[in-house]
Short mmCIF file of C-alpha atoms and ligand atoms in Angstrom, two decimals:
data_model
loop_
_atom_site.label_atom_id
_atom_site.label_comp_id
_atom_site.label_asym_id
_atom_site.label_seq_id
_atom_site.Cartn_x
_atom_site.Cartn_y
_atom_site.Cartn_z
CA MET R 1 -3.41 11.65 6.12
CA LYS R 2 -3.44 8.65 8.49
CA VAL R 3 -4.04 5.12 7.13
CA ASP R 4 -3.45 1.53 8.22
CA LEU R 5 -1.20 0.79 5.24
CA ALA R 6 0.83 3.05 2.95
CA VAL R 7 2.07 1.56 -0.33
CA LEU R 8 4.86 3.25 -2.27
CA GLY R 9 4.52 2.52 -5.99
CA ALA R 10 1.37 1.82 -8.01
CA GLY R 11 2.86 -0.64 -10.49
CA PRO R 12 1.71 -4.27 -10.70
CA ALA R 13 3.23 -4.95 -7.26
CA GLY R 14 2.12 -1.86 -5.33
CA ALA R 15 -1.38 -1.60 -6.81
CA ASN R 16 -2.08 -5.28 -6.08
CA ALA R 17 -0.74 -4.93 -2.54
CA ALA R 18 -3.09 -2.00 -1.98
CA LEU R 19 -6.09 -3.84 -3.44
CA ALA R 20 -5.45 -7.01 -1.41
CA ALA R 21 -5.05 -5.12 1.87
CA ALA R 22 -8.13 -2.95 1.21
CA GLY R 23 -10.08 -6.13 0.37
CA HIS R 24 -9.34 -7.32 3.91
CA GLY R 25 -10.58 -4.13 5.50
CA LEU R 26 -7.45 -1.98 5.86
CA SER R 27 -7.52 1.70 5.04
CA VAL R 28 -4.86 2.07 2.35
CA ALA R 29 -3.09 4.89 0.52
CA VAL R 30 -1.03 4.07 -2.57
CA ILE R 31 1.51 6.71 -3.59
CA ASP R 32 2.95 7.06 -7.11
CA GLU R 33 4.64 9.84 -9.02
CA ASN R 34 2.74 9.04 -12.23
CA ALA R 35 -0.64 10.50 -13.10
CA ALA R 36 -2.14 7.02 -13.49
CA ALA R 37 -1.47 3.64 -11.88
CA GLY R 38 0.20 0.81 -13.81
CA GLY R 39 3.91 1.36 -13.19
CA GLN R 40 6.33 0.74 -16.02
CA VAL R 41 4.82 -2.25 -17.77
CA TRP R 42 1.14 -1.28 -17.52
CA ARG R 43 1.78 2.42 -18.11
CA ALA R 44 -1.36 4.33 -19.07
CA PRO R 45 -1.44 5.82 -22.58
CA ALA R 46 -1.96 9.56 -23.03
CA PRO R 47 -5.62 10.35 -23.86
CA SER R 48 -4.69 10.88 -27.53
CA VAL R 49 -3.12 7.40 -27.85
CA THR R 50 -5.20 4.30 -28.68
CA ARG R 51 -3.63 0.96 -27.81
CA ASP R 52 -5.03 -2.53 -27.80
CA ASP R 53 -2.42 -4.95 -26.57
CA ALA R 54 -2.16 -7.23 -23.55
CA ASP R 55 -0.26 -4.69 -21.41
CA ALA R 56 -2.78 -1.95 -22.25
CA ARG R 57 -5.70 -4.22 -21.29
CA ASP R 58 -4.04 -5.37 -18.04
CA GLY R 59 -3.28 -1.77 -17.13
CA ALA R 60 -6.84 -0.60 -17.84
CA ALA R 61 -8.25 -3.48 -15.74
CA LEU R 62 -5.96 -2.61 -12.82
CA ARG R 63 -6.91 1.08 -12.92
CA GLU R 64 -10.62 0.15 -12.96
CA LYS R 65 -10.16 -2.12 -9.91
CA LEU R 66 -8.44 0.72 -8.07
CA ARG R 67 -11.14 3.17 -9.09
CA ILE R 68 -13.96 1.10 -7.60
CA SER R 69 -11.98 0.14 -4.47
CA THR R 70 -11.63 1.97 -1.17
CA VAL R 71 -7.91 2.54 -1.87
CA GLU R 72 -6.87 6.20 -1.69
CA HIS R 73 -4.69 6.68 -4.78
CA LEU R 74 -2.28 9.59 -4.36
CA ASP R 75 -1.32 10.06 -8.00
CA SER R 76 1.28 12.57 -9.24
CA ALA R 77 2.78 12.24 -5.75
CA THR R 78 6.54 12.05 -5.35
CA ALA R 79 7.66 10.43 -2.11
CA TRP R 80 10.80 12.29 -1.05
CA LEU R 81 11.26 11.17 2.56
CA ILE R 82 10.39 8.02 4.52
CA ALA R 83 10.97 7.74 8.25
CA ARG R 84 9.72 5.71 11.16
CA ASP R 85 9.20 6.36 14.85
CA ASP R 86 5.93 5.01 16.30
CA ALA R 87 4.38 4.82 12.85
CA TRP R 88 5.65 5.03 9.28
CA ARG R 89 5.82 8.50 7.81
CA VAL R 90 6.00 9.15 4.07
CA ASP R 91 6.39 12.76 2.92
CA VAL R 92 5.15 13.39 -0.61
CA ALA R 93 5.36 16.40 -2.91
CA ARG R 94 2.05 16.73 -4.70
CA HIS R 95 0.23 19.50 -6.54
CA GLY R 96 2.77 22.10 -5.44
CA ARG R 97 2.88 21.25 -1.74
CA SER R 98 4.27 18.63 0.59
CA GLU R 99 1.96 16.39 2.61
CA THR R 100 2.58 13.59 5.09
CA VAL R 101 1.05 10.14 5.05
CA THR R 102 1.34 8.23 8.34
CA ALA R 103 0.67 4.51 8.46
CA ASP R 104 0.95 1.49 10.77
CA ALA R 105 2.46 -0.62 7.99
CA LEU R 106 4.33 0.07 4.77
CA VAL R 107 4.78 -1.79 1.48
CA ILE R 108 7.64 -0.58 -0.71
CA ALA R 109 7.08 -1.46 -4.38
CA THR R 110 9.30 1.03 -6.20
CA GLY R 111 10.18 -1.28 -9.12
CA ALA R 112 13.29 -0.85 -11.22
CA HIS R 113 15.06 1.56 -13.50
CA GLU R 114 17.14 0.77 -16.53
CA ARG R 115 20.83 0.19 -16.91
CA VAL R 116 22.74 1.65 -19.85
CA MET R 117 26.46 0.94 -19.83
CA PRO R 118 28.18 4.05 -21.27
CA PHE R 119 30.00 3.98 -24.61
CA PRO R 120 31.47 6.74 -26.77
CA GLY R 121 28.70 8.93 -28.18
CA TRP R 122 25.96 7.76 -25.80
CA THR R 123 25.12 11.33 -24.84
CA LEU R 124 24.32 12.32 -28.47
CA PRO R 125 20.73 13.38 -29.19
CA GLY R 126 19.01 10.38 -30.76
CA VAL R 127 20.38 7.86 -28.25
CA ILE R 128 17.78 6.76 -25.69
CA GLY R 129 17.30 3.92 -23.23
CA LEU R 130 15.64 0.71 -24.41
CA ALA R 131 13.15 0.79 -21.54
CA ALA R 132 12.66 4.52 -22.14
CA ALA R 133 11.65 3.62 -25.70
CA THR R 134 8.79 1.52 -24.28
CA ILE R 135 7.54 4.66 -22.50
CA LEU R 136 7.67 6.70 -25.73
CA LEU R 137 5.79 4.00 -27.60
CA LYS R 138 3.29 3.01 -24.91
CA ALA R 139 2.44 6.31 -23.31
CA ASN R 140 2.89 8.68 -26.21
CA GLY R 141 2.65 6.57 -29.37
CA VAL R 142 5.89 8.22 -30.55
CA LEU R 143 8.66 6.46 -32.51
CA PRO R 144 12.26 6.98 -31.30
CA GLY R 145 13.29 8.04 -34.85
CA GLN R 146 13.00 7.35 -38.58
CA ARG R 147 15.55 4.50 -38.55
CA THR R 148 16.23 2.96 -35.16
CA VAL R 149 18.94 0.55 -34.06
CA VAL R 150 17.70 -1.49 -31.09
CA ALA R 151 20.57 -2.77 -28.94
CA GLY R 152 21.46 -4.34 -25.60
CA CYS R 153 20.21 -7.50 -23.97
CA GLY R 154 17.12 -9.26 -22.65
CA PRO R 155 13.50 -9.56 -23.77
CA LEU R 156 12.92 -5.80 -24.10
CA LEU R 157 15.03 -5.93 -27.29
CA SER R 158 12.45 -7.92 -29.24
CA LEU R 159 9.55 -6.09 -27.57
CA VAL R 160 10.88 -2.66 -28.60
CA ALA R 161 11.88 -3.72 -32.13
CA ALA R 162 8.49 -5.38 -32.74
CA SER R 163 6.60 -2.39 -31.26
CA ILE R 164 8.45 0.05 -33.54
CA LEU R 165 7.58 -2.10 -36.56
CA LYS R 166 3.96 -2.42 -35.45
CA ALA R 167 3.76 1.37 -35.14
CA GLY R 168 4.99 1.73 -38.75
CA GLY R 169 8.62 2.59 -37.98
CA THR R 170 11.86 1.20 -39.40
CA VAL R 171 14.28 -0.91 -37.38
CA ALA R 172 17.75 -0.71 -38.94
CA ALA R 173 19.15 -3.57 -36.84
CA VAL R 174 18.75 -5.52 -33.61
CA VAL R 175 22.05 -5.85 -31.74
CA ASP R 176 22.00 -8.50 -29.02
CA LEU R 177 24.76 -9.28 -26.50
CA ALA R 178 23.40 -12.82 -26.24
CA SER R 179 24.03 -15.62 -28.73
CA ARG R 180 21.23 -17.58 -30.42
CA ALA R 181 22.27 -20.59 -28.33
CA GLU R 182 21.77 -18.61 -25.10
CA TRP R 183 18.20 -17.80 -26.14
CA LEU R 184 17.51 -21.42 -27.04
CA GLY R 185 18.90 -22.45 -23.65
CA ALA R 186 16.42 -20.12 -21.90
CA LEU R 187 13.37 -21.57 -23.70
CA PRO R 188 12.67 -24.59 -21.43
CA ALA R 189 12.34 -22.25 -18.43
CA LEU R 190 9.50 -20.48 -20.27
CA ALA R 191 7.46 -23.70 -20.49
CA ALA R 192 5.36 -22.64 -17.48
CA ARG R 193 4.59 -19.30 -19.19
CA PRO R 194 3.09 -20.16 -22.62
CA ASP R 195 1.75 -16.58 -22.74
CA LEU R 196 5.31 -15.19 -22.69
CA LEU R 197 6.48 -17.78 -25.21
CA ALA R 198 3.68 -16.83 -27.58
CA ARG R 199 4.40 -13.12 -27.21
CA GLY R 200 8.12 -13.66 -27.80
CA ALA R 201 7.41 -15.76 -30.90
CA LEU R 202 5.11 -13.06 -32.28
CA TRP R 203 7.76 -10.36 -31.77
CA ARG R 204 10.44 -12.51 -33.43
CA ALA R 205 8.12 -13.29 -36.37
CA ARG R 206 7.43 -9.59 -36.90
CA ILE R 207 11.16 -8.78 -36.87
CA ALA R 208 11.91 -11.62 -39.31
CA ALA R 209 9.05 -10.62 -41.63
CA ALA R 210 10.46 -7.09 -41.83
CA ARG R 211 13.89 -8.61 -42.71
CA VAL R 212 15.58 -6.71 -39.91
CA PRO R 213 19.24 -7.82 -39.57
CA VAL R 214 19.86 -9.33 -36.12
CA PHE R 215 23.45 -9.25 -34.81
CA HIS R 216 23.89 -11.77 -31.99
CA ARG R 217 26.94 -11.52 -29.71
CA HIS R 218 27.48 -7.92 -30.83
CA THR R 219 27.61 -4.63 -29.01
CA VAL R 220 27.55 -0.95 -29.86
CA ILE R 221 31.15 0.30 -29.91
CA ARG R 222 30.28 3.91 -30.70
CA ALA R 223 27.39 6.20 -31.57
CA GLU R 224 28.61 8.49 -34.36
CA GLY R 225 27.48 11.97 -35.32
CA THR R 226 28.23 15.61 -34.61
CA GLU R 227 25.04 17.46 -33.70
CA ARG R 228 23.03 14.23 -33.37
CA LEU R 229 23.22 10.53 -34.10
CA GLY R 230 24.05 9.61 -37.71
CA ALA R 231 25.38 6.06 -37.45
CA VAL R 232 25.95 3.23 -34.98
CA ARG R 233 29.18 1.22 -35.07
CA LEU R 234 28.99 -2.40 -33.92
CA GLY R 235 31.58 -4.97 -32.90
CA ARG R 236 31.56 -8.66 -32.04
CA VAL R 237 31.85 -9.63 -28.35
CA ASP R 238 32.50 -12.81 -26.37
CA ALA R 239 30.18 -14.25 -23.70
CA GLU R 240 31.52 -11.78 -21.10
CA GLY R 241 30.83 -8.73 -23.29
CA ARG R 242 34.49 -8.23 -24.25
CA LEU R 243 35.22 -7.01 -27.82
CA VAL R 244 36.76 -9.76 -29.94
CA PRO R 245 40.10 -8.33 -31.15
CA GLY R 246 40.40 -8.05 -34.92
CA ALA R 247 36.72 -8.85 -35.62
CA PRO R 248 35.30 -6.65 -38.39
CA GLU R 249 33.24 -3.61 -37.32
CA VAL R 250 29.88 -2.81 -38.90
CA ALA R 251 28.52 0.74 -39.35
CA ILE R 252 24.76 1.21 -39.62
CA ALA R 253 23.13 4.49 -40.61
CA ALA R 254 20.47 5.44 -38.07
CA ASP R 255 18.96 8.55 -36.48
CA ALA R 256 17.93 6.73 -33.29
CA LEU R 257 19.50 4.15 -31.02
CA ALA R 258 17.43 2.52 -28.28
CA ILE R 259 19.90 0.74 -26.03
CA GLY R 260 19.65 -0.92 -22.62
CA HIS R 261 21.53 -3.49 -20.60
CA GLY R 262 18.84 -4.77 -18.27
CA LEU R 263 17.11 -3.33 -15.22
CA VAL R 264 18.31 -2.30 -11.77
CA PRO R 265 16.04 -2.63 -8.69
CA ASP R 266 15.12 0.86 -7.44
CA THR R 267 16.43 0.64 -3.88
CA ALA R 268 16.56 4.38 -3.15
CA ALA R 269 13.83 4.04 -0.47
CA THR R 270 15.16 0.82 1.07
CA ARG R 271 18.68 2.27 1.25
CA LEU R 272 17.34 5.43 2.85
CA LEU R 273 15.79 3.24 5.56
CA ARG R 274 19.11 1.39 5.99
CA LEU R 275 17.39 -1.96 5.37
CA ARG R 276 19.39 -5.10 4.76
CA HIS R 277 20.35 -5.66 1.09
CA ARG R 278 21.94 -8.62 -0.66
CA TYR R 279 23.78 -9.14 -3.92
CA ASP R 280 22.12 -11.22 -6.63
CA ALA R 281 24.14 -12.24 -9.71
CA ALA R 282 21.29 -11.40 -12.16
CA SER R 283 19.60 -8.39 -10.50
CA GLY R 284 22.55 -6.81 -8.63
CA TRP R 285 21.92 -5.27 -5.18
CA VAL R 286 18.36 -5.93 -4.04
CA ALA R 287 16.43 -5.23 -0.82
CA ALA R 288 16.47 -8.44 1.26
CA ARG R 289 13.11 -10.03 2.16
CA ASP R 290 11.92 -13.33 3.58
CA GLY R 291 9.45 -15.81 2.07
CA THR R 292 6.51 -13.66 3.18
CA LEU R 293 8.21 -10.61 1.57
CA ALA R 294 8.83 -9.01 4.98
CA GLY R 295 11.80 -6.64 4.95
CA SER R 296 14.45 -6.42 7.64
CA VAL R 297 12.40 -4.20 9.98
CA ALA R 298 8.92 -4.75 11.47
CA ARG R 299 5.71 -3.91 9.61
CA LEU R 300 7.42 -3.46 6.26
CA TRP R 301 7.04 -5.58 3.12
CA LEU R 302 8.90 -5.42 -0.18
CA ALA R 303 6.96 -6.37 -3.30
CA GLY R 304 7.98 -6.54 -6.95
CA GLU R 305 11.28 -5.64 -8.56
CA VAL R 306 12.73 -3.67 -5.63
CA GLY R 307 13.60 -7.17 -4.33
CA GLY R 308 14.80 -8.63 -7.66
CA ILE R 309 13.96 -8.38 -11.36
CA GLY R 310 11.10 -10.79 -12.07
CA GLY R 311 8.64 -9.25 -14.53
CA ALA R 312 5.05 -8.09 -14.22
CA ALA R 313 3.33 -11.39 -13.39
CA VAL R 314 5.60 -12.14 -10.43
CA ALA R 315 5.37 -8.52 -9.26
CA ALA R 316 1.55 -8.66 -9.25
CA LEU R 317 1.47 -11.92 -7.26
CA GLN R 318 4.05 -10.62 -4.80
CA GLY R 319 2.03 -7.45 -4.39
CA ARG R 320 -1.07 -9.43 -3.40
CA LEU R 321 0.98 -11.53 -1.00
CA ALA R 322 2.48 -8.44 0.65
CA GLY R 323 -0.98 -6.87 0.98
CA LEU R 324 -2.33 -10.03 2.65
CA ALA R 325 0.67 -10.20 5.00
CA ALA R 326 0.11 -6.58 6.03
CA ALA R 327 -3.59 -7.26 6.64
CA GLN R 328 -2.75 -10.27 8.79
CA ALA R 329 -0.11 -8.36 10.76
CA LEU R 330 -2.69 -5.65 11.51
CA GLY R 331 -5.15 -8.19 12.89
CA ARG R 332 -7.37 -8.96 9.87
CA SER R 333 -8.04 -12.60 9.14
CA ALA R 334 -6.60 -13.16 5.68
CA ALA R 335 -7.13 -16.67 4.34
CA ALA R 336 -3.95 -18.73 4.68
CA ALA R 337 -5.08 -20.72 1.62
CA GLU R 338 -4.85 -17.64 -0.60
CA ALA R 339 -1.32 -16.89 0.61
CA ALA R 340 -0.28 -20.48 -0.12
CA GLN R 341 -1.80 -20.23 -3.61
CA LEU R 342 0.09 -17.01 -4.27
CA GLN R 343 3.35 -18.57 -3.07
CA ALA R 344 2.82 -21.47 -5.45
CA GLY R 345 2.06 -19.08 -8.33
CA ILE R 346 5.22 -17.09 -7.60
CA ALA R 347 7.29 -20.28 -7.60
CA ARG R 348 5.72 -21.39 -10.92
CA ALA R 349 6.29 -18.05 -12.65
CA GLY R 350 9.65 -17.64 -10.92
CA ARG R 351 11.59 -19.99 -13.20
CA ALA R 352 10.68 -18.07 -16.36
CA ALA R 353 11.31 -14.78 -14.53
CA ALA R 354 14.77 -15.94 -13.42
CA ALA R 355 15.65 -16.99 -16.98
CA MET R 356 14.62 -13.61 -18.43
CA SER R 357 16.37 -11.71 -15.67
CA TRP R 358 19.53 -13.75 -16.44
CA MET R 359 19.31 -12.76 -20.13
CA MET R 360 19.26 -9.11 -18.97
CA ARG R 361 22.28 -9.38 -16.66
CA PRO R 362 25.21 -7.04 -17.25
CA ARG R 363 28.15 -8.88 -18.81
CA PRO R 364 31.24 -8.57 -16.58
CA ALA R 365 33.61 -7.13 -19.22
CA MET R 366 31.22 -4.51 -20.61
CA ALA R 367 32.86 -1.62 -18.76
CA GLY R 368 35.94 -2.26 -20.92
CA GLY R 369 34.15 -0.41 -23.76
CA ILE R 370 34.08 2.86 -21.78
CA THR R 371 36.94 5.00 -23.12
CA PRO R 372 38.72 7.41 -20.69
CA GLU R 373 36.97 10.49 -22.11
CA THR R 374 33.47 8.93 -22.19
CA ILE R 375 31.10 10.69 -19.80
CA VAL R 376 29.90 8.23 -17.14
CA CYS R 377 27.87 10.61 -14.93
CA ARG R 378 25.73 12.66 -17.31
CA CYS R 379 24.31 14.93 -14.60
CA GLU R 380 27.75 16.12 -13.43
CA ASP R 381 29.76 15.52 -16.65
CA VAL R 382 32.21 13.08 -15.01
CA PRO R 383 34.30 11.06 -17.51
CA ARG R 384 35.72 7.59 -16.87
CA ALA R 385 39.22 9.09 -16.51
CA ALA R 386 38.11 11.12 -13.45
CA ILE R 387 36.66 8.01 -11.80
CA GLU R 388 39.82 6.02 -12.55
CA ALA R 389 41.90 8.85 -11.06
CA ALA R 390 39.82 8.72 -7.86
CA ILE R 391 40.27 4.95 -7.69
CA ALA R 392 44.01 5.30 -8.28
CA ALA R 393 44.09 7.84 -5.46
CA GLY R 394 42.46 5.36 -3.08
CA ALA R 395 38.66 5.54 -3.47
CA ARG R 396 37.36 2.08 -2.57
CA ASP R 397 33.57 2.47 -2.49
CA LEU R 398 30.91 4.36 -4.43
CA ASN R 399 30.48 7.03 -1.75
CA GLN R 400 34.19 7.86 -1.94
CA VAL R 401 34.03 8.03 -5.74
CA LYS R 402 31.06 10.39 -5.37
CA GLN R 403 32.85 12.65 -2.89
CA TRP R 404 36.00 12.70 -5.04
CA THR R 405 34.40 13.31 -8.44
CA ARG R 406 30.71 14.35 -7.96
CA CYS R 407 29.74 11.19 -9.91
CA GLY R 408 26.20 10.33 -8.73
CA MET R 409 25.64 13.72 -7.08
CA GLY R 410 23.28 15.17 -9.70
CA PRO R 411 19.50 15.15 -10.04
CA CYS R 412 19.27 11.43 -10.96
CA GLN R 413 21.18 10.58 -7.75
CA GLY R 414 23.27 7.89 -9.45
CA ARG R 415 20.43 6.03 -11.15
CA MET R 416 22.14 6.37 -14.56
CA CYS R 417 25.83 6.18 -13.59
CA GLY R 418 25.81 3.96 -10.48
CA GLU R 419 26.12 0.66 -12.31
CA ALA R 420 28.93 1.88 -14.56
CA ALA R 421 30.87 3.44 -11.66
CA ALA R 422 30.43 0.19 -9.68
CA SER R 423 31.73 -1.87 -12.63
CA LEU R 424 34.82 0.36 -12.84
CA LEU R 425 35.45 -0.11 -9.10
CA ALA R 426 34.75 -3.85 -9.07
CA PRO R 427 38.17 -5.15 -10.25
CA HIS R 428 39.89 -3.08 -7.52
CA VAL R 429 37.86 -4.53 -4.63
CA GLY R 430 37.55 -8.18 -5.56
CA GLY R 431 34.33 -8.18 -7.60
CA ARG R 432 31.03 -6.44 -8.20
CA GLU R 433 29.44 -7.98 -5.10
CA ASN R 434 31.93 -6.02 -2.98
CA VAL R 435 30.72 -2.68 -4.34
CA ALA R 436 27.71 -1.72 -2.24
CA PRO R 437 25.31 0.89 -3.66
CA TRP R 438 25.51 4.55 -2.64
CA THR R 439 24.20 5.44 0.82
CA GLY R 440 20.54 6.48 0.49
CA ARG R 441 19.82 10.12 1.34
CA PRO R 442 16.72 12.29 1.18
CA PRO R 443 15.20 13.57 -0.97
CA LEU R 444 14.41 10.31 -2.78
CA ARG R 445 13.58 12.28 -5.91
CA PRO R 446 14.39 15.90 -6.77
CA VAL R 447 11.77 18.11 -5.17
CA SER R 448 11.42 21.85 -5.51
CA ALA R 449 11.72 24.23 -2.57
CA ASP R 450 8.33 25.61 -3.65
CA ASP R 451 6.73 22.18 -3.15
CA LEU R 452 8.24 21.92 0.31
CA LEU R 453 7.06 25.39 1.27
CA GLY R 454 3.54 24.80 -0.09
CA ASP R 455 1.19 27.67 0.59
CA PHE R 456 3.75 29.50 2.65
CA ASP R 457 3.80 33.18 1.75
CA TYR R 458 6.60 35.38 2.96
CA ALA R 459 4.20 38.29 3.38
CA ASP R 460 2.20 36.23 5.90
CA ILE R 461 5.03 36.20 8.45
CA PRO R 462 3.82 38.33 11.37
CA ILE R 463 6.15 41.30 11.54
CA PRO R 464 6.58 42.52 15.11
CA ALA R 465 5.75 46.15 15.70
CA PRO R 466 8.79 48.38 15.50
CA ALA R 467 10.46 48.97 18.83
CA PRO R 468 9.41 52.27 20.38
CA PRO R 469 11.88 55.04 19.59
C1 FAD A 501 11.32 2.29 -18.05
C2 FAD A 501 10.86 0.84 -17.94
C3 FAD A 501 10.00 0.30 -18.89
C4 FAD A 501 9.60 -1.03 -18.82
N1 FAD A 501 8.78 -1.52 -19.79
C5 FAD A 501 8.40 -2.82 -19.73
C6 FAD A 501 7.55 -3.38 -20.74
O1 FAD A 501 7.16 -2.68 -21.67
N2 FAD A 501 7.22 -4.69 -20.65
C7 FAD A 501 7.64 -5.48 -19.63
O2 FAD A 501 7.31 -6.67 -19.58
N3 FAD A 501 8.43 -4.97 -18.64
C8 FAD A 501 8.81 -3.69 -18.68
N4 FAD A 501 9.62 -3.18 -17.70
C9 FAD A 501 9.93 -4.06 -16.57
C10 FAD A 501 9.00 -3.69 -15.41
O3 FAD A 501 9.80 -2.96 -14.51
C11 FAD A 501 8.34 -4.81 -14.61
O4 FAD A 501 8.05 -5.93 -15.28
C12 FAD A 501 7.12 -4.37 -13.78
O5 FAD A 501 6.63 -3.11 -14.15
C13 FAD A 501 7.57 -4.35 -12.35
O6 FAD A 501 6.51 -4.02 -11.52
P1 FAD A 501 6.74 -3.29 -10.12
O7 FAD A 501 5.38 -3.05 -9.57
O8 FAD A 501 7.73 -4.05 -9.32
O9 FAD A 501 7.44 -1.91 -10.47
P2 FAD A 501 7.01 -0.71 -11.42
O10 FAD A 501 6.06 -1.12 -12.45
O11 FAD A 501 8.29 -0.08 -11.85
O12 FAD A 501 6.25 0.28 -10.43
C14 FAD A 501 6.93 1.05 -9.47
C15 FAD A 501 6.25 2.39 -9.36
O13 FAD A 501 6.78 3.10 -8.24
C16 FAD A 501 6.90 4.45 -8.59
N5 FAD A 501 7.90 5.10 -7.70
C17 FAD A 501 9.17 4.69 -7.43
N6 FAD A 501 9.75 5.53 -6.55
C18 FAD A 501 8.83 6.49 -6.26
C19 FAD A 501 8.84 7.64 -5.42
N7 FAD A 501 9.92 8.00 -4.71
N8 FAD A 501 7.72 8.40 -5.36
C20 FAD A 501 6.62 8.06 -6.07
N9 FAD A 501 6.55 6.98 -6.90
C21 FAD A 501 7.64 6.21 -6.98
C22 FAD A 501 7.37 4.38 -10.05
O14 FAD A 501 7.17 5.58 -10.74
C23 FAD A 501 6.50 3.26 -10.59
O15 FAD A 501 5.28 3.74 -11.09
C24 FAD A 501 10.06 -1.86 -17.76
C25 FAD A 501 10.92 -1.31 -16.81
C26 FAD A 501 11.34 0.01 -16.90
C27 FAD A 501 12.29 0.57 -15.87
#
């Protein structure tokens, strides 16, 4: 398929980029691995699930706009390779075969994935990611368990706890790394987003009404159980996430723990393209972009959380801006006034986004809770002790740790363990900002050999006639 603009990711950023560019006359293909557009926050519910909340309505509206537009939506399409010579080339695995999309311009809007800092027992059945819990609830209408502890940091804590309660579940406790004072300090930044303030207040009211105990400045020390989770043990921490010595521990009976320590920009595609990246104290390593969202090579724009955690509203505005910029670069006359309006909207929403992203940041001492035998890389079963041994033997970057231990070499390609491995390396190289992410390599996502071969049939290979005797 050949188009003017290819967009990778159909979340708020990517879908809006596609719609804006198509509105200015570009032929556009938007590629996403999910069956329906919406990305993480506006994820479509399964047909059997009925939802009526703001995210569900926003998602439905976006999907309708895409449906009636000229945008070609390649759903259930996993991009596994991106390259560039004269034009951009995106190879996608879809419906059992691989196809190539070529385009004059590219928007990368791959969003984020979640960060869970390992702790003893985190691989027990019953322990899931906090952001993963939103998928269970939103897409499938399924509760994480009968009695769930919700733990970690950032606004997803209240969202998940309130959603479980709304769905009729029980929340055994909310365990927040942040203090009450930190939350109060973040409130003024939300003044420009009364919608977010109102939502947050509603979630808090629901949690209070259900008399759920909320432990501020606490962390999960251990998930306990043999075959599966039976209890969650908590301890008090300081502002850096370090356990306070001698503080009493609390054990809470639970069959589910939804835990997350913020979000990590999904830079697999931008690293594969060897784009410029920069370190941001709240979001970590992000793909670098200028004020028009242009990346560090020509005819490429970066929209949404791939360039920094900022929430759905900012992602949607950035998407539109990137779509307009692509249209302009390809010779369409996009109104400068609209771009200026979008820039202003991004700046307005940006303060609230920065405050929430700061509440989600990893605390610098959190890796101290990873015991030597705790598995860090779940795909390859690599414990902390193996990573420490590699560091002691001289490994000084993530690629060396990977080659030494296989940490980050499994199917998730370091999405789950990368942040923890980087935190373990950080003190040995002068800080987290000195630990660059792994080198990006294809395939971007696991892809089966069958998908790559497509309709190829071994029996179709022309067999030359046998040589004459
Ligand atoms: C699991 C999860 C759940 C979240 N839930 C919420 C929530 O409930 N409420 C909230 O306010 N915020 C939530 N967030 C935060 C959310 O990421 C943002 O606010 C918002 O969705 C960002 O929009 P985006 O367009 O930048 O990225 P996304 O919405 O993440 O969209 C990126 C899209 O790109 C696709 N993609 C990435 N790589 C590839 C590839 N190689 N091939 C094909 N497709 C690809 C992804 O599947 C995704 O659909 C969640 C984040 C995560 C990680």
